């Protein structure tokens, strides 16, 4: 009997997430504290924190990311995909505002803030037209996104578990993104170094138009990423354990 109890306690301690002692918990409803605490977790644990299910955010790797796709009935004129892609910079995010982090889980939570610099690095393939010019290429690409401001609405569902804990499930994420600058370098456009160089120069001069073209695809990729990151945390760390009791 004693052994069973010991094993149960050990299991509970290993499976249930707890915030580490260096993170001071907030009172439920203290939205300023919640925003600061989330930012502090990102700063202190850029390589992730497995005890609360947080993945490493300083560098995230993806495979097969479709940024834009030509489809019938859709205005998109460009097929752009990354066979592989590494994104650096999410861990430098500052959460400036957190809404809805009350004692009772509301249906919608909101997080907003900014990321000073995102660096994307990967192997791309594209064809179609961009800035009304035909374009095609395949090779290495580097993209820097400066000062990305985000406002993400999170649709939350409450889950009661056998342990009595209340957990949040993030059912849907919808972000709005805005950026202050983009610098692109797509190698090997048109299989021609000079043309490639010229096209990158044009694209960088007209980065805002490029952003408007790609914003939808980038935003939906970010929605899915934020949803997956948050669900790993909320499935481990109960809603009540996030707050001071
Ligand atoms: C990405 O894909 C390219 C082409 O297949 C390959 O040369 C490169 O090593 C890959 N990079 C990573 C980080 O997997």
Coordinates of N, CA and C and ligand atoms in Angstrom, one line a residue:
X1 N 0.8 -1.2 0.0 CA 0.0 0.0 0.0 C 0.9 1.3 0.0
X2 N 1.9 1.2 0.9 CA 2.8 2.4 1.0 C 3.5 2.6 -0.3
X3 N 4.0 1.5 -0.9 CA 4.7 1.6 -2.1 C 3.8 2.2 -3.2
X4 N 2.6 1.7 -3.3 CA 1.7 2.2 -4.3 C 1.5 3.7 -4.2
X5 N 1.3 4.1 -2.9 CA 1.1 5.5 -2.7 C 2.3 6.3 -3.1
X6 N 3.5 5.8 -2.8 CA 4.8 6.4 -3.2 C 4.8 6.6 -4.7
X7 N 4.5 5.5 -5.4 CA 4.6 5.5 -6.9 C 3.6 6.5 -7.4
X8 N 2.4 6.5 -6.9 CA 1.4 7.5 -7.3 C 1.9 8.9 -7.1
X9 N 2.5 9.2 -6.0 CA 3.0 10.5 -5.7 C 4.1 10.9 -6.7
X10 N 5.0 9.9 -6.9 CA 6.1 10.2 -7.8 C 5.6 10.5 -9.2
X11 N 4.5 9.7 -9.6 CA 3.9 9.9 -10.9 C 3.3 11.2 -11.1
X12 N 2.6 11.6 -10.0 CA 1.9 12.9 -10.0 C 3.0 14.0 -10.1
X13 N 4.1 13.9 -9.4 CA 5.1 14.9 -9.4 C 5.8 15.0 -10.8
X14 N 5.9 13.9 -11.4 CA 6.6 13.9 -12.7 C 5.7 14.4 -13.8
X15 N 4.4 14.0 -13.8 CA 3.5 14.3 -14.9 C 3.0 15.7 -14.8
X16 N 2.6 16.1 -13.6 CA 2.0 17.5 -13.5 C 3.0 18.6 -13.6
X17 N 2.7 19.6 -14.4 CA 3.7 20.6 -14.6 C 3.7 21.6 -13.4
X18 N 4.8 22.2 -13.1 CA 4.9 23.2 -12.1 C 5.8 24.3 -12.6
X19 N 5.5 25.5 -12.3 CA 6.4 26.6 -12.7 C 7.7 26.5 -11.8
X20 N 8.8 26.8 -12.3 CA 10.1 26.7 -11.5 C 10.0 27.9 -10.4
X21 N 10.8 27.7 -9.3 CA 10.7 28.7 -8.2 C 11.1 30.1 -8.7
X22 N 12.0 30.2 -9.7 CA 12.4 31.6 -10.0 C 11.3 32.4 -10.8
X23 N 10.2 31.7 -11.1 CA 9.1 32.4 -11.7 C 8.1 32.6 -10.6
X24 N 7.9 33.9 -10.3 CA 6.9 34.3 -9.3 C 5.5 34.2 -10.0
X25 N 4.6 33.5 -9.3 CA 3.2 33.4 -9.9 C 2.5 34.7 -9.7
X26 N 1.5 34.9 -10.6 CA 0.6 36.1 -10.5 C -0.7 35.8 -9.9
X27 N -1.3 36.8 -9.4 CA -2.7 36.7 -9.0 C -3.6 36.6 -10.3
X28 N -4.6 35.7 -10.2 CA -5.5 35.6 -11.4 C -6.1 37.0 -11.6
X29 N -6.1 37.4 -12.9 CA -6.7 38.7 -13.2 C -5.7 39.8 -13.3
X30 N -4.5 39.6 -12.8 CA -3.4 40.7 -12.8 C -2.8 40.6 -14.2
X31 N -3.4 41.3 -15.2 CA -2.9 41.1 -16.6 C -1.5 41.7 -16.8
X32 N -1.1 42.7 -16.0 CA 0.2 43.3 -16.2 C 1.3 42.2 -15.7
X33 N 1.0 41.6 -14.6 CA 1.9 40.6 -14.0 C 2.0 39.4 -15.0
X34 N 0.8 39.0 -15.6 CA 0.8 37.8 -16.5 C 1.7 38.1 -17.7
X35 N 1.6 39.3 -18.3 CA 2.4 39.7 -19.5 C 3.9 39.7 -19.1
X36 N 4.2 40.2 -17.9 CA 5.6 40.2 -17.5 C 6.1 38.8 -17.3
X37 N 5.3 38.0 -16.7 CA 5.7 36.7 -16.3 C 6.0 35.8 -17.6
X38 N 5.1 35.9 -18.6 CA 5.3 35.2 -19.8 C 6.6 35.6 -20.5
X39 N 6.8 37.0 -20.5 CA 8.1 37.5 -21.1 C 9.3 37.0 -20.3
X40 N 9.2 36.9 -19.0 CA 10.3 36.4 -18.2 C 10.6 35.0 -18.4
X41 N 9.5 34.2 -18.6 CA 9.7 32.7 -18.9 C 10.5 32.6 -20.2
X42 N 10.1 33.4 -21.2 CA 10.8 33.4 -22.5 C 12.3 33.7 -22.4
X43 N 12.5 34.8 -21.6 CA 13.9 35.3 -21.4 C 14.8 34.2 -20.7
X44 N 14.2 33.7 -19.6 CA 15.0 32.8 -18.8 C 15.2 31.4 -19.4
X45 N 14.2 31.0 -20.3 CA 14.3 29.6 -20.8 C 14.2 29.6 -22.3
X46 N 15.1 30.3 -23.0 CA 15.0 30.2 -24.5 C 15.2 28.8 -25.1
X47 N 15.9 28.0 -24.3 CA 16.0 26.6 -24.8 C 14.9 25.7 -24.3
X48 N 13.8 26.3 -23.8 CA 12.7 25.5 -23.4 C 12.7 25.1 -21.9
X49 N 11.6 24.6 -21.4 CA 11.4 24.2 -20.0 C 10.5 23.0 -20.0
X50 N 11.1 21.8 -20.0 CA 10.2 20.6 -20.1 C 9.3 20.4 -19.0
X51 N 9.6 21.0 -17.8 CA 8.7 20.8 -16.7 C 7.3 21.4 -16.9
X52 N 7.2 22.4 -17.8 CA 5.9 23.0 -18.1 C 5.6 22.8 -19.6
X53 N 6.3 21.9 -20.3 CA 6.0 21.5 -21.7 C 6.4 22.6 -22.7
X54 N 7.3 23.5 -22.2 CA 7.7 24.6 -23.2 C 8.8 24.1 -24.1
X55 N 8.6 24.3 -25.4 CA 9.7 23.9 -26.3 C 10.7 25.0 -26.4
X56 N 11.9 24.7 -27.0 CA 12.9 25.7 -27.2 C 12.4 26.7 -28.3
X57 N 12.4 28.0 -27.9 CA 11.8 28.9 -28.9 C 12.9 29.7 -29.6
X58 N 14.2 29.6 -29.1 CA 15.3 30.4 -29.7 C 15.5 30.0 -31.2
X59 N 15.3 28.7 -31.4 CA 15.4 28.2 -32.8 C 14.4 27.1 -33.0
X60 N 13.6 27.3 -34.0 CA 12.5 26.3 -34.3 C 12.7 25.8 -35.7
X61 N 12.7 24.5 -35.9 CA 12.9 24.0 -37.3 C 11.6 23.4 -37.8
X62 N 11.4 23.6 -39.1 CA 10.2 23.1 -39.7 C 10.6 22.4 -41.0
X63 N 9.7 21.5 -41.5 CA 9.8 20.9 -42.8 C 8.6 21.2 -43.6
X64 N 8.8 21.4 -44.9 CA 7.7 21.6 -45.8 C 6.7 22.6 -45.4
X65 N 7.1 23.9 -45.4 CA 6.3 25.0 -45.1 C 5.8 25.7 -46.4
X66 N 4.5 25.7 -46.6 CA 3.9 26.3 -47.7 C 3.5 27.7 -47.3
X67 N 4.2 28.7 -48.0 CA 3.9 30.1 -47.6 C 2.8 30.7 -48.5
X68 N 2.9 30.3 -49.8 CA 1.9 30.8 -50.7 C 1.6 29.7 -51.8
X69 N 0.4 29.6 -52.2 CA 0.1 28.5 -53.2 C -1.0 29.1 -54.2
X70 N -0.7 28.8 -55.5 CA -1.6 29.2 -56.5 C -2.8 28.2 -56.5
X71 N -4.0 28.7 -56.3 CA -5.2 27.8 -56.3 C -6.3 28.5 -57.1
X72 N -7.1 27.6 -57.8 CA -8.2 28.2 -58.5 C -9.1 29.1 -57.7
X73 N -9.4 30.3 -58.1 CA -10.3 31.1 -57.4 C -9.7 31.9 -56.3
X74 N -8.3 31.8 -56.2 CA -7.6 32.5 -55.2 C -6.7 33.6 -55.9
X75 N -6.6 34.8 -55.4 CA -5.8 35.8 -56.1 C -4.3 35.5 -56.0
X76 N -3.8 34.5 -55.2 CA -2.4 34.3 -55.1 C -1.8 34.0 -56.5
X77 N -0.6 34.5 -56.8 CA 0.0 34.3 -58.1 C 1.4 33.6 -57.9
X78 N 1.6 33.2 -56.7 CA 2.9 32.7 -56.4 C 2.9 31.3 -55.6
X79 N 3.7 30.4 -56.0 CA 3.9 29.2 -55.2 C 5.2 29.3 -54.5
X80 N 5.2 29.4 -53.2 CA 6.4 29.5 -52.5 C 6.4 28.5 -51.3
X81 N 7.4 27.6 -51.3 CA 7.4 26.7 -50.2 C 8.9 26.5 -49.7
X82 N 9.0 26.2 -48.4 CA 10.3 25.9 -47.9 C 10.4 24.4 -47.6
X83 N 11.4 23.7 -48.2 CA 11.5 22.3 -47.9 C 12.0 22.1 -46.4
X84 N 12.8 23.0 -46.0 CA 13.2 23.1 -44.6 C 13.3 24.5 -44.2
X85 N 13.1 24.8 -43.0 CA 13.1 26.2 -42.5 C 13.5 26.3 -41.0
X86 N 14.4 27.1 -40.7 CA 14.7 27.3 -39.3 C 14.4 28.8 -38.9
X87 N 13.7 29.0 -37.9 CA 13.3 30.4 -37.5 C 13.9 30.7 -36.2
X88 N 14.7 31.7 -36.1 CA 15.3 32.2 -34.8 C 14.7 33.5 -34.4
X89 N 14.5 33.7 -33.1 CA 14.1 35.0 -32.6 C 12.8 35.0 -31.7
X90 N 12.1 33.9 -31.8 CA 10.8 33.9 -31.0 C 11.0 34.1 -29.5
X91 N 12.2 33.6 -29.0 CA 12.4 33.7 -27.6 C 12.7 35.1 -27.1
X92 N 12.9 36.0 -28.1 CA 13.1 37.4 -27.7 C 11.8 38.2 -27.7
X93 N 10.7 37.5 -27.9 CA 9.4 38.2 -27.9 C 9.2 38.8 -26.5
X94 N 8.6 40.0 -26.6 CA 8.1 40.7 -25.4 C 6.5 40.7 -25.5
X95 N 5.9 40.1 -24.4 CA 4.5 40.2 -24.3 C 4.1 41.5 -23.6
X96 N 3.5 42.4 -24.2 CA 3.2 43.7 -23.6 C 1.8 43.7 -23.0
X97 N 0.9 42.9 -23.5 CA -0.4 42.9 -23.0 C -1.0 41.5 -23.0
X98 N -1.7 41.2 -21.9 CA -2.4 39.9 -21.8 C -3.8 40.1 -21.3
X99 N -4.8 39.6 -22.0 CA -6.1 39.9 -21.6 C -6.9 38.6 -21.4
X100 N -7.7 38.5 -20.4 CA -8.6 37.4 -20.1 C -8.0 36.4 -19.2
X101 N -6.8 36.7 -18.6 CA -6.2 35.7 -17.7 C -6.8 35.8 -16.3
X102 N -8.1 35.5 -16.2 CA -8.8 35.6 -14.9 C -8.9 34.3 -14.3
X103 N -9.5 34.3 -13.1 CA -9.6 33.0 -12.3 C -10.5 32.0 -13.0
X104 N -11.6 32.6 -13.6 CA -12.4 31.7 -14.5 C -11.9 31.8 -15.9
X105 N -11.6 30.7 -16.5 CA -11.1 30.7 -17.9 C -12.2 31.3 -18.8
X106 N -11.9 32.4 -19.5 CA -12.9 33.0 -20.5 C -12.8 32.2 -21.8
X107 N -13.7 32.5 -22.7 CA -13.6 31.8 -24.0 C -12.5 32.3 -24.8
X108 N -12.1 33.6 -24.7 CA -11.1 34.2 -25.5 C -10.0 34.8 -24.6
X109 N -8.8 34.5 -24.9 CA -7.6 35.1 -24.3 C -6.9 35.9 -25.4
X110 N -6.2 36.9 -24.9 CA -5.4 37.7 -26.0 C -4.0 38.0 -25.5
X111 N -3.1 37.8 -26.4 CA -1.7 38.2 -26.1 C -1.2 39.1 -27.2
X112 N -0.6 40.2 -26.8 CA 0.0 41.1 -27.8 C 1.4 41.6 -27.4
X113 N 2.2 41.9 -28.3 CA 3.5 42.4 -28.1 C 4.4 42.5 -29.3
X114 N 5.7 42.3 -29.2 CA 6.5 42.4 -30.4 C 7.7 41.5 -30.3
X115 N 8.3 41.2 -31.5 CA 9.5 40.4 -31.6 C 10.5 41.3 -32.3
X116 N 11.7 41.6 -31.8 CA 12.6 42.6 -32.4 C 13.1 42.1 -33.8
X117 N 13.5 40.8 -33.8 CA 14.1 40.3 -35.1 C 13.9 38.8 -35.3
X118 N 13.3 38.5 -36.4 CA 13.1 37.1 -36.7 C 14.0 36.7 -37.9
X119 N 14.8 35.7 -37.8 CA 15.7 35.3 -38.9 C 15.2 33.9 -39.4
X120 N 14.8 33.9 -40.7 CA 14.4 32.6 -41.3 C 15.5 32.2 -42.3
X121 N 15.8 30.9 -42.2 CA 16.9 30.3 -43.0 C 16.4 29.0 -43.5
X122 N 16.4 28.8 -44.8 CA 16.0 27.5 -45.3 C 16.2 27.3 -46.8
X123 N 15.7 26.2 -47.3 CA 15.8 25.8 -48.7 C 14.5 26.0 -49.3
X124 N 14.4 27.0 -50.3 CA 13.1 27.3 -50.8 C 12.9 26.8 -52.3
X125 N 11.7 26.8 -52.7 CA 11.4 26.6 -54.1 C 10.2 27.5 -54.5
X126 N 10.3 28.3 -55.5 CA 9.2 29.1 -55.9 C 9.0 29.3 -57.4
X127 N 7.8 29.5 -57.8 CA 7.5 29.9 -59.2 C 6.1 30.6 -59.2
X128 N 6.0 31.4 -60.3 CA 4.7 32.2 -60.4 C 5.1 33.6 -60.7
X129 N 4.4 34.6 -60.1 CA 4.8 36.0 -60.3 C 4.8 36.7 -59.0
X130 N 5.7 37.6 -58.9 CA 5.9 38.4 -57.7 C 6.1 39.9 -58.2
X131 N 5.4 40.8 -57.6 CA 5.5 42.2 -58.0 C 5.2 42.4 -59.5
X132 N 4.3 41.6 -59.9 CA 3.9 41.5 -61.3 C 5.0 41.1 -62.3
X133 N 6.1 40.5 -61.8 CA 7.1 40.0 -62.6 C 7.2 38.5 -62.5
X134 N 7.4 37.8 -63.6 CA 7.6 36.3 -63.5 C 8.8 36.0 -62.6
X135 N 8.7 35.0 -61.8 CA 9.8 34.6 -60.9 C 9.8 33.1 -60.8
X136 N 11.1 32.6 -60.7 CA 11.2 31.1 -60.3 C 12.6 30.9 -59.8
X137 N 12.7 30.0 -58.9 CA 14.0 29.7 -58.3 C 13.9 28.6 -57.3
X138 N 15.1 28.2 -56.9 CA 15.2 27.0 -55.9 C 16.6 27.1 -55.3
X139 N 16.6 27.2 -54.0 CA 18.0 27.3 -53.3 C 17.8 27.7 -51.9
X140 N 18.9 28.3 -51.4 CA 19.0 28.7 -50.1 C 18.4 30.1 -49.9
X141 N 17.6 30.4 -48.9 CA 17.0 31.7 -48.6 C 17.3 32.1 -47.2
X142 N 17.5 33.4 -47.1 CA 17.6 34.1 -45.8 C 16.6 35.2 -45.8
X143 N 15.8 35.3 -44.7 CA 14.8 36.4 -44.6 C 14.9 36.9 -43.2
X144 N 15.0 38.3 -43.1 CA 15.0 38.9 -41.8 C 13.8 39.8 -41.7
X145 N 13.1 39.6 -40.6 CA 11.9 40.4 -40.3 C 12.1 41.2 -39.1
X146 N 12.0 42.6 -39.3 CA 12.3 43.5 -38.2 C 11.1 43.9 -37.5
X147 N 11.1 43.9 -36.2 CA 10.1 44.5 -35.4 C 8.7 44.0 -35.8
X148 N 8.5 42.7 -35.5 CA 7.2 42.1 -35.8 C 6.3 42.3 -34.6
X149 N 5.2 43.0 -34.8 CA 4.2 43.2 -33.8 C 3.1 42.2 -33.9
X150 N 2.6 41.6 -32.9 CA 1.6 40.6 -32.9 C 0.5 40.9 -31.9
X151 N -0.7 40.5 -32.3 CA -1.9 40.5 -31.4 C -2.6 39.1 -31.7
X152 N -2.6 38.2 -30.8 CA -3.1 36.9 -31.0 C -4.3 36.7 -30.1
X153 N -5.4 36.3 -30.7 CA -6.6 35.8 -29.9 C -6.6 34.3 -29.8
X154 N -6.8 33.8 -28.6 CA -6.7 32.4 -28.4 C -8.1 31.9 -27.9
X155 N -8.7 31.0 -28.6 CA -10.0 30.5 -28.2 C -9.7 29.3 -27.3
X156 N -10.2 29.4 -26.0 CA -9.9 28.4 -25.0 C -11.1 27.6 -24.6
X157 N -10.8 26.3 -24.3 CA -11.8 25.4 -23.7 C -11.3 24.9 -22.4
X158 N -12.2 24.8 -21.5 CA -11.7 24.3 -20.2 C -11.9 22.7 -20.1
X159 N -10.8 22.1 -19.6 CA -10.9 20.6 -19.4 C -10.7 20.4 -17.9
X160 N -11.6 19.6 -17.4 CA -11.5 19.1 -16.0 C -10.8 17.7 -16.1
X161 N -9.8 17.5 -15.3 CA -9.2 16.2 -15.3 C -9.4 15.5 -14.0
X162 N -9.1 14.2 -14.1 CA -9.3 13.3 -12.9 C -8.6 13.8 -11.7
X163 N -7.5 14.5 -11.9 CA -6.7 15.0 -10.7 C -7.4 16.2 -10.1
X164 N -8.5 16.7 -10.6 CA -9.2 17.8 -10.1 C -8.7 19.1 -10.7
X165 N -7.6 19.1 -11.5 CA -7.1 20.3 -12.0 C -7.9 20.8 -13.2
X166 N -7.9 22.1 -13.4 CA -8.6 22.7 -14.5 C -7.5 23.1 -15.6
X167 N -7.6 22.5 -16.7 CA -6.7 22.8 -17.8 C -7.3 23.5 -18.9
X168 N -6.5 24.3 -19.6 CA -7.1 25.0 -20.8 C -6.6 24.3 -22.0
X169 N -7.5 24.2 -22.9 CA -7.1 23.7 -24.2 C -7.3 24.8 -25.2
X170 N -6.3 25.1 -26.0 CA -6.4 26.2 -27.0 C -6.9 25.6 -28.3
X171 N -8.2 26.0 -28.5 CA -8.9 25.4 -29.7 C -8.5 26.1 -31.0
X172 N -8.2 27.4 -30.9 CA -7.9 28.1 -32.1 C -7.1 29.3 -31.8
X173 N -6.2 29.7 -32.7 CA -5.4 30.9 -32.5 C -5.5 31.7 -33.8
X174 N -5.8 33.0 -33.6 CA -5.8 33.9 -34.8 C -5.0 35.1 -34.5
X175 N -3.9 35.3 -35.2 CA -3.0 36.4 -34.9 C -3.1 37.5 -36.0
X176 N -2.9 38.7 -35.6 CA -2.6 39.8 -36.5 C -1.2 40.2 -36.4
X177 N -0.5 40.3 -37.6 CA 0.9 40.6 -37.6 C 1.2 41.9 -38.4
X178 N 2.1 42.6 -37.9 CA 2.6 43.8 -38.6 C 4.1 43.9 -38.5
X179 N 4.8 44.3 -39.6 CA 6.2 44.3 -39.5 C 6.8 45.7 -39.9
X180 N 7.9 46.0 -39.4 CA 8.5 47.3 -39.7 C 9.6 47.2 -40.8
X181 N 9.9 46.0 -41.2 CA 10.9 45.9 -42.3 C 11.2 44.4 -42.6
X182 N 11.5 44.2 -43.9 CA 11.9 42.8 -44.3 C 13.1 42.9 -45.2
X183 N 14.1 42.0 -44.9 CA 15.2 41.9 -45.8 C 15.3 40.5 -46.3
X184 N 15.3 40.4 -47.7 CA 15.2 39.1 -48.3 C 16.5 38.8 -49.0
X185 N 16.9 37.5 -49.0 CA 18.0 37.1 -49.9 C 17.7 35.6 -50.4
X186 N 17.0 35.6 -51.6 CA 16.7 34.3 -52.2 C 17.8 34.0 -53.2
X187 N 18.7 33.0 -52.9 CA 19.8 32.7 -53.8 C 19.2 31.9 -55.0
X188 N 19.9 32.1 -56.1 CA 19.7 31.3 -57.3 C 18.3 31.5 -57.9
X189 N 17.8 32.7 -57.9 CA 16.6 33.0 -58.7 C 16.9 32.9 -60.1
X190 N 16.0 32.4 -60.9 CA 16.2 32.2 -62.4 C 17.5 31.4 -62.8
X191 N 18.1 30.8 -61.8 CA 19.3 30.0 -62.1 C 20.4 31.0 -62.7
X192 N 20.3 32.2 -62.2 CA 21.2 33.2 -62.8 C 21.7 34.2 -61.8
X193 N 22.9 34.2 -61.4 CA 23.4 35.1 -60.3 C 23.1 36.6 -60.4
X194 N 23.3 37.1 -61.7 CA 23.0 38.6 -61.8 C 21.6 38.9 -61.7
X195 N 20.7 38.1 -62.4 CA 19.3 38.3 -62.4 C 18.8 38.2 -60.9
X196 N 19.4 37.2 -60.3 CA 19.0 36.9 -58.9 C 19.2 38.1 -58.0
X197 N 20.4 38.6 -58.1 CA 20.9 39.7 -57.4 C 19.9 40.9 -57.6
X198 N 19.7 41.2 -58.9 CA 18.8 42.3 -59.3 C 17.4 42.2 -58.7
X199 N 16.9 40.9 -58.8 CA 15.5 40.7 -58.3 C 15.4 40.8 -56.8
X200 N 16.5 40.4 -56.1 CA 16.5 40.6 -54.6 C 16.5 42.1 -54.2
X201 N 17.3 42.8 -55.0 CA 17.3 44.3 -54.8 C 16.0 44.9 -55.0
X202 N 15.3 44.5 -56.0 CA 13.9 45.1 -56.3 C 13.0 44.7 -55.2
X203 N 13.1 43.4 -54.8 CA 12.2 42.9 -53.7 C 12.4 43.6 -52.4
X204 N 13.7 43.9 -52.1 CA 14.0 44.6 -50.9 C 13.5 46.0 -50.9
X205 N 13.6 46.7 -52.1 CA 13.1 48.0 -52.2 C 11.6 48.1 -52.0
X206 N 10.9 47.0 -52.4 CA 9.5 47.0 -52.3 C 9.0 45.9 -51.3
X207 N 9.7 45.9 -50.2 CA 9.5 44.9 -49.2 C 8.0 44.9 -48.6
X208 N 7.4 46.1 -48.6 CA 6.1 46.3 -48.1 C 5.1 45.5 -48.9
X209 N 5.3 45.6 -50.3 CA 4.4 44.9 -51.2 C 4.6 43.4 -51.0
X210 N 5.8 43.0 -50.8 CA 6.1 41.6 -50.6 C 5.4 41.1 -49.4
X211 N 5.5 41.9 -48.3 CA 4.8 41.6 -47.1 C 3.3 41.4 -47.3
X212 N 2.7 42.4 -48.0 CA 1.3 42.2 -48.3 C 0.9 41.0 -49.0
X213 N 1.8 40.6 -49.9 CA 1.6 39.3 -50.7 C 1.7 38.1 -49.8
X214 N 2.6 38.1 -48.9 CA 2.9 36.9 -48.1 C 2.3 36.8 -46.8
X215 N 1.7 38.0 -46.4 CA 1.2 38.1 -45.0 C 0.2 37.0 -44.6
X216 N -0.7 36.7 -45.5 CA -1.7 35.7 -45.2 C -1.1 34.3 -44.9
X217 N -0.2 33.9 -45.7 CA 0.5 32.6 -45.5 C 1.3 32.6 -44.3
X218 N 2.1 33.7 -44.0 CA 2.9 33.7 -42.9 C 2.1 33.7 -41.6
X219 N 1.0 34.5 -41.6 CA 0.1 34.6 -40.5 C -0.5 33.2 -40.1
X220 N -0.9 32.5 -41.1 CA -1.6 31.2 -40.8 C -0.5 30.2 -40.3
X221 N 0.7 30.3 -40.8 CA 1.8 29.5 -40.2 C 2.0 29.8 -38.8
X222 N 2.0 31.1 -38.5 CA 2.2 31.6 -37.1 C 1.1 31.1 -36.2
X223 N -0.2 31.2 -36.7 CA -1.3 30.7 -35.9 C -1.1 29.3 -35.5
X224 N -0.7 28.4 -36.4 CA -0.6 27.0 -36.1 C 0.6 26.8 -35.2
X225 N 1.6 27.6 -35.3 CA 2.8 27.4 -34.5 C 2.5 27.8 -33.0
X226 N 1.8 28.9 -32.9 CA 1.4 29.4 -31.5 C 0.5 28.4 -30.9
X227 N -0.5 27.9 -31.6 CA -1.4 26.9 -31.1 C -0.7 25.7 -30.6
X228 N 0.3 25.2 -31.4 CA 1.0 24.0 -31.0 C 1.9 24.2 -29.8
X229 N 2.6 25.4 -29.7 CA 3.4 25.7 -28.6 C 2.6 25.8 -27.3
X230 N 1.5 26.5 -27.4 CA 0.7 26.8 -26.2 C 0.0 25.5 -25.7
X231 N -0.5 24.7 -26.6 CA -1.2 23.4 -26.2 C -0.2 22.5 -25.5
X232 N 1.1 22.5 -25.9 CA 2.0 21.6 -25.1 C 2.1 22.1 -23.7
X233 N 2.1 23.5 -23.5 CA 2.2 24.0 -22.1 C 0.9 23.8 -21.4
X234 N -0.3 24.1 -22.0 CA -1.5 24.0 -21.3 C -1.9 22.6 -21.0
X235 N -1.4 21.6 -21.7 CA -1.7 20.2 -21.4 C -0.9 19.7 -20.2
X236 N 0.1 20.5 -19.9 CA 1.0 20.0 -18.8 C 0.8 20.9 -17.5
X237 N 0.6 22.2 -17.7 CA 0.5 23.1 -16.6 C -1.0 23.5 -16.4
X238 N -1.6 23.1 -15.3 CA -3.0 23.4 -15.2 C -3.2 24.9 -15.0
X239 N -4.4 25.3 -15.3 CA -4.8 26.7 -15.3 C -4.6 27.2 -13.9
X240 N -5.0 26.4 -12.9 CA -4.8 26.9 -11.5 C -3.4 27.0 -11.0
X241 N -2.5 26.0 -11.5 CA -1.1 26.1 -11.2 C -0.4 27.3 -11.7
X242 N -1.0 27.9 -12.7 CA -0.3 29.1 -13.3 C -0.4 30.3 -12.4
X243 N -1.4 30.3 -11.5 CA -1.7 31.4 -10.6 C -1.3 31.2 -9.2
X244 N -1.1 32.2 -8.5 CA -0.8 32.2 -7.0 C -2.1 31.8 -6.3
X245 N -2.1 31.0 -5.3 CA -3.3 30.6 -4.7 C -3.4 31.4 -3.3
Ligands
LIG1 C1 17.7 21.9 -46.2 O1 17.5 21.2 -47.4 C2 18.7 21.4 -48.3 C3 18.3 20.8 -49.7 O2 17.6 19.6 -49.6 C4 19.9 20.7 -47.7 O3 21.0 20.9 -48.5 C5 20.1 21.3 -46.3 O4 21.2 20.7 -45.7 C6 18.9 21.2 -45.5 N1 19.1 21.9 -44.2 C7 18.7 21.5 -43.0 C8 19.0 22.3 -41.9 O5 18.1 20.4 -42.9

